[in-house]
Amino acid sequence: MSNFSLVSSVEQIGRRALSVCEAFGRATFMLLGAIFAKPQPIKMFPLLLKQLYSVGVLSLVIIVVSGLFIGMVISLQGYIILVDYGAETSLGQLVSLSLLRELGPVVTALLFAGRAGSALTAEIGLMKTTEQISSMEMMAVDPLRQIIAPRLWAGIISMPILAVIFMAVGIWGGQIVGVEWKGIDYGSFWSVMQSSVDVRYDIINSLIKCVVFAFIVTWIALFNGYDATPTSEGISLATTRTVVHSSLAVLGIDFVLTALMFGN
């Protein structure tokens, strides 16, 4: 009986591994089809603008509000710790490096996955349920070029911009708490920040993280929608998978990128 249970467990693990590999293969083919689809700039540009508004502009509110409060919280907690050592003038350095190196790219990616990523999955899943994608294929219209590609590029373009806005608003929120509330000298706050932030080491690496996260989150969201079971329950499960898989992927890849960029 125990041998049967062991064989069954191994079989389930193998089946699950094959399922994951198969899904990754389908996702890769979808991605390559969208990236290398024959470009049609005249038709593509209006679709891209529409998706930039949908995934970018409509995400501004949650990005700005979250960035403001996260910056304020970092500044307040940092001040409480630093003031005990008489190092409260280093608050600008703490706020800026925390946002640039980690919290800016990561939190923006998580918010983007929850707001824009889930919306992309639900939208494409609904198009599949209502057989719009099948109709396009019957009319010899490539759905990867017409549906997936504009949303892919819109996500890759918009999320780094949202991350920059998030970090800028977060630093401003840190200044509100540190300078306006706690009374740190305005010049000290900014001069320490300017002297500690390196363009290549901090800002460029931060933007690289943002682009990588944007690509991963958008890819996962589009594939889960494109591969969803065409039912209401299937769309619900696909949307949930988008948020979960995107969040785990962002956190895992963040560790790898951080080790490569700052590990030395």
Short mmCIF file of C-alpha atoms in Angstrom, two decimals:
data_model
loop_
_atom_site.label_atom_id
_atom_site.label_comp_id
_atom_site.label_asym_id
_atom_site.label_seq_id
_atom_site.Cartn_x
_atom_site.Cartn_y
_atom_site.Cartn_z
CA MET A 1 0.00 0.00 0.00
CA SER A 2 2.85 2.34 0.86
CA ASN A 3 4.57 1.54 -2.46
CA PHE A 4 1.37 2.39 -4.33
CA SER A 5 1.11 5.68 -2.45
CA LEU A 6 4.72 6.53 -3.29
CA VAL A 7 4.22 5.73 -6.98
CA SER A 8 1.04 7.82 -7.02
CA SER A 9 2.83 10.78 -5.44
CA VAL A 10 5.70 10.58 -7.93
CA GLU A 11 3.19 10.31 -10.76
CA GLN A 12 1.37 13.42 -9.59
CA ILE A 13 4.63 15.35 -9.28
CA GLY A 14 5.67 14.29 -12.78
CA ARG A 15 2.28 15.17 -14.23
CA ARG A 16 2.44 18.58 -12.57
CA ALA A 17 5.96 19.21 -13.86
CA LEU A 18 4.94 18.28 -17.41
CA SER A 19 1.91 20.56 -17.13
CA VAL A 20 4.11 23.48 -16.05
CA CYS A 21 6.57 22.85 -18.90
CA GLU A 22 3.71 22.62 -21.39
CA ALA A 23 2.22 25.90 -20.15
CA PHE A 24 5.62 27.61 -20.33
CA GLY A 25 6.02 26.39 -23.90
CA ARG A 26 2.61 27.78 -24.90
CA ALA A 27 3.42 31.07 -23.18
CA THR A 28 6.74 31.29 -25.03
CA PHE A 29 5.12 30.65 -28.41
CA MET A 30 2.49 33.30 -27.66
CA LEU A 31 5.19 35.79 -26.66
CA LEU A 32 7.32 35.14 -29.75
CA GLY A 33 4.26 35.41 -31.96
CA ALA A 34 3.38 38.79 -30.46
CA ILE A 35 6.93 40.17 -30.59
CA PHE A 36 7.72 39.04 -34.14
CA ALA A 37 4.28 39.64 -35.62
CA LYS A 38 4.41 41.54 -38.91
CA PRO A 39 4.25 45.20 -37.83
CA GLN A 40 1.52 47.50 -39.11
CA PRO A 41 2.43 50.92 -37.63
CA ILE A 42 -0.64 52.75 -38.95
CA LYS A 43 -3.03 50.27 -37.33
CA MET A 44 -0.82 49.48 -34.34
CA PHE A 45 -0.34 53.03 -33.05
CA PRO A 46 -4.02 53.78 -32.18
CA LEU A 47 -4.31 50.39 -30.46
CA LEU A 48 -1.12 51.09 -28.51
CA LEU A 49 -2.37 54.51 -27.38
CA LYS A 50 -5.65 52.99 -26.24
CA GLN A 51 -3.85 50.35 -24.19
CA LEU A 52 -1.41 52.89 -22.74
CA TYR A 53 -4.42 54.77 -21.42
CA SER A 54 -6.05 51.58 -20.13
CA VAL A 55 -3.07 50.07 -18.31
CA GLY A 56 -1.09 53.24 -17.60
CA VAL A 57 -3.24 56.31 -17.09
CA LEU A 58 -6.00 54.44 -15.26
CA SER A 59 -3.41 53.06 -12.83
CA LEU A 60 -2.10 56.50 -11.87
CA VAL A 61 -4.37 57.03 -8.87
CA ILE A 62 -3.36 53.89 -6.97
CA ILE A 63 0.31 54.47 -7.87
CA VAL A 64 0.36 58.08 -6.66
CA VAL A 65 -1.59 57.42 -3.45
CA SER A 66 0.46 54.33 -2.59
CA GLY A 67 3.75 56.07 -3.36
CA LEU A 68 2.86 59.03 -1.17
CA PHE A 69 1.94 56.98 1.88
CA ILE A 70 4.80 54.50 1.51
CA GLY A 71 7.27 57.38 1.31
CA MET A 72 5.74 58.96 4.40
CA VAL A 73 5.87 55.68 6.33
CA ILE A 74 9.52 55.06 5.38
CA SER A 75 10.42 58.59 6.44
CA LEU A 76 8.58 58.35 9.76
CA GLN A 77 9.99 54.94 10.68
CA GLY A 78 13.45 55.97 9.52
CA TYR A 79 13.37 59.13 11.59
CA ILE A 80 12.30 57.20 14.70
CA ILE A 81 15.33 54.90 14.28
CA LEU A 82 17.92 57.47 13.17
CA VAL A 83 17.12 60.10 15.79
CA ASP A 84 18.27 57.73 18.55
CA TYR A 85 21.76 57.78 17.01
CA GLY A 86 21.79 61.47 16.13
CA ALA A 87 21.78 60.61 12.42
CA GLU A 88 18.42 62.07 11.42
CA THR A 89 20.12 64.16 8.72
CA SER A 90 20.68 60.90 6.81
CA LEU A 91 16.92 60.48 6.39
CA GLY A 92 17.03 61.67 2.78
CA GLN A 93 19.54 58.95 1.94
CA LEU A 94 17.42 56.27 3.62
CA VAL A 95 14.21 57.30 1.85
CA SER A 96 15.75 57.71 -1.60
CA LEU A 97 17.79 54.49 -1.63
CA SER A 98 14.91 52.43 -0.19
CA LEU A 99 12.59 53.64 -2.94
CA LEU A 100 15.07 53.55 -5.80
CA ARG A 101 16.65 50.18 -5.12
CA GLU A 102 13.72 48.14 -3.86
CA LEU A 103 10.33 49.53 -2.95
CA GLY A 104 9.79 51.62 -6.07
CA PRO A 105 10.17 48.86 -8.68
CA VAL A 106 8.76 46.04 -6.53
CA VAL A 107 5.67 47.75 -5.10
CA THR A 108 4.84 49.33 -8.45
CA ALA A 109 5.05 45.90 -10.10
CA LEU A 110 2.79 44.35 -7.46
CA LEU A 111 0.25 47.17 -7.80
CA PHE A 112 0.47 46.95 -11.58
CA ALA A 113 -0.18 43.21 -11.44
CA GLY A 114 -3.18 43.68 -9.17
CA ARG A 115 -4.76 46.49 -11.14
CA ALA A 116 -3.65 46.38 -14.80
CA GLY A 117 -2.54 42.74 -14.98
CA SER A 118 -5.82 41.35 -13.69
CA ALA A 119 -7.74 43.68 -16.03
CA LEU A 120 -5.74 42.45 -19.04
CA THR A 121 -6.38 38.82 -18.12
CA ALA A 122 -10.10 39.37 -17.62
CA GLU A 123 -10.43 41.35 -20.86
CA ILE A 124 -8.68 38.77 -23.03
CA GLY A 125 -10.43 35.91 -21.24
CA LEU A 126 -13.78 37.54 -21.97
CA MET A 127 -12.82 37.97 -25.62
CA LYS A 128 -12.03 34.27 -25.74
CA THR A 129 -15.30 33.36 -24.01
CA THR A 130 -17.35 35.41 -26.48
CA GLU A 131 -15.37 33.81 -29.36
CA GLN A 132 -13.97 37.13 -30.59
CA ILE A 133 -10.51 35.59 -30.89
CA SER A 134 -11.85 32.62 -32.87
CA SER A 135 -13.72 35.00 -35.17
CA MET A 136 -10.53 36.95 -35.85
CA GLU A 137 -8.69 33.73 -36.73
CA MET A 138 -11.52 32.74 -39.12
CA MET A 139 -11.16 36.13 -40.86
CA ALA A 140 -7.38 35.59 -41.23
CA VAL A 141 -6.60 38.30 -38.66
CA ASP A 142 -3.71 37.40 -36.38
CA PRO A 143 -4.97 37.83 -32.77
CA LEU A 144 -1.41 37.89 -31.46
CA ARG A 145 -0.66 40.96 -33.58
CA GLN A 146 -4.03 42.63 -33.09
CA ILE A 147 -4.74 41.85 -29.42
CA ILE A 148 -1.62 40.65 -27.61
CA ALA A 149 1.13 42.82 -29.14
CA PRO A 150 -0.40 46.26 -28.34
CA ARG A 151 -1.09 45.25 -24.76
CA LEU A 152 2.38 43.75 -24.35
CA TRP A 153 4.17 46.90 -25.49
CA ALA A 154 1.78 49.12 -23.54
CA GLY A 155 2.58 47.26 -20.34
CA ILE A 156 6.34 47.36 -20.97
CA ILE A 157 6.20 51.10 -21.67
CA SER A 158 3.77 52.22 -18.98
CA MET A 159 5.00 50.37 -15.89
CA PRO A 160 8.50 51.94 -15.78
CA ILE A 161 6.87 55.37 -16.13
CA LEU A 162 4.50 54.54 -13.29
CA ALA A 163 7.46 53.37 -11.19
CA VAL A 164 9.28 56.68 -11.75
CA ILE A 165 6.14 58.54 -10.66
CA PHE A 166 5.83 56.25 -7.63
CA MET A 167 9.41 56.91 -6.55
CA ALA A 168 9.17 60.67 -7.12
CA VAL A 169 5.95 60.93 -5.11
CA GLY A 170 7.42 58.67 -2.41
CA ILE A 171 10.47 60.90 -2.01
CA TRP A 172 8.19 63.93 -1.83
CA GLY A 173 6.13 62.16 0.86
CA GLY A 174 9.35 61.46 2.75
CA GLN A 175 10.22 65.15 2.57
CA ILE A 176 6.80 66.12 3.93
CA VAL A 177 7.32 63.98 7.03
CA GLY A 178 11.03 64.61 7.52
CA VAL A 179 11.24 68.32 6.72
CA GLU A 180 7.76 69.72 7.27
CA TRP A 181 6.77 67.60 10.27
CA LYS A 182 9.96 66.50 12.02
CA GLY A 183 11.91 69.67 11.30
CA ILE A 184 14.94 68.29 9.46
CA ASP A 185 16.77 70.99 7.52
CA TYR A 186 15.57 71.13 3.92
CA GLY A 187 19.09 71.56 2.53
CA SER A 188 20.47 68.68 4.58
CA PHE A 189 17.67 66.37 3.48
CA TRP A 190 18.33 66.95 -0.22
CA SER A 191 22.12 67.32 -0.12
CA VAL A 192 22.58 63.96 1.62
CA MET A 193 20.24 62.40 -0.93
CA GLN A 194 22.12 63.89 -3.88
CA SER A 195 25.50 62.78 -2.55
CA SER A 196 24.36 59.21 -1.85
CA VAL A 197 22.41 58.43 -5.05
CA ASP A 198 24.55 57.28 -7.97
CA VAL A 199 23.04 57.54 -11.44
CA ARG A 200 24.42 54.27 -12.81
CA TYR A 201 24.40 52.23 -9.62
CA ASP A 202 20.99 53.28 -8.32
CA ILE A 203 18.87 54.98 -10.97
CA ILE A 204 19.86 52.90 -14.02
CA ASN A 205 19.61 49.64 -12.07
CA SER A 206 16.21 50.72 -10.78
CA LEU A 207 14.97 51.34 -14.32
CA ILE A 208 16.33 47.95 -15.43
CA LYS A 209 14.34 46.30 -12.66
CA CYS A 210 11.22 48.20 -13.73
CA VAL A 211 11.52 47.07 -17.35
CA VAL A 212 12.11 43.44 -16.38
CA PHE A 213 9.16 43.45 -13.97
CA ALA A 214 6.94 45.13 -16.58
CA PHE A 215 7.81 42.45 -19.13
CA ILE A 216 7.22 39.57 -16.70
CA VAL A 217 3.93 40.87 -15.27
CA THR A 218 2.48 41.76 -18.68
CA TRP A 219 3.54 38.44 -20.19
CA ILE A 220 1.95 36.45 -17.35
CA ALA A 221 -1.26 38.50 -17.50
CA LEU A 222 -1.65 38.15 -21.26
CA PHE A 223 -0.91 34.44 -21.31
CA ASN A 224 -3.34 33.64 -18.49
CA GLY A 225 -6.07 35.49 -20.36
CA TYR A 226 -5.20 33.95 -23.73
CA ASP A 227 -4.99 30.45 -22.21
CA ALA A 228 -8.03 30.77 -19.94
CA THR A 229 -10.87 28.28 -20.02
CA PRO A 230 -13.72 30.11 -21.85
CA THR A 231 -16.14 30.14 -18.92
CA SER A 232 -16.89 32.62 -16.16
CA GLU A 233 -15.16 30.34 -13.65
CA GLY A 234 -12.18 29.95 -15.97
CA ILE A 235 -11.76 33.72 -16.25
CA SER A 236 -11.96 34.05 -12.47
CA LEU A 237 -9.28 31.40 -11.96
CA ALA A 238 -7.08 32.95 -14.66
CA THR A 239 -7.32 36.38 -13.03
CA THR A 240 -6.35 34.90 -9.67
CA ARG A 241 -3.41 33.07 -11.26
CA THR A 242 -2.22 36.32 -12.81
CA VAL A 243 -1.99 38.12 -9.48
CA VAL A 244 -0.42 35.16 -7.64
CA HIS A 245 2.08 34.16 -10.34
CA SER A 246 3.05 37.77 -11.07
CA SER A 247 3.64 38.55 -7.41
CA LEU A 248 5.77 35.45 -6.86
CA ALA A 249 7.71 36.05 -10.08
CA VAL A 250 8.42 39.68 -9.18
CA LEU A 251 9.64 38.84 -5.69
CA GLY A 252 11.80 35.96 -6.90
CA ILE A 253 13.33 37.85 -9.81
CA ASP A 254 13.88 40.86 -7.55
CA PHE A 255 16.18 38.78 -5.38
CA VAL A 256 18.16 37.59 -8.41
CA LEU A 257 18.50 41.10 -9.85
CA THR A 258 19.42 42.57 -6.47
CA ALA A 259 22.14 39.94 -6.01
CA LEU A 260 23.52 40.68 -9.48
CA MET A 261 23.33 44.46 -9.17
CA PHE A 262 24.21 45.11 -5.54
CA GLY A 263 25.62 41.80 -4.30
CA ASN A 264 29.20 42.89 -4.78
#
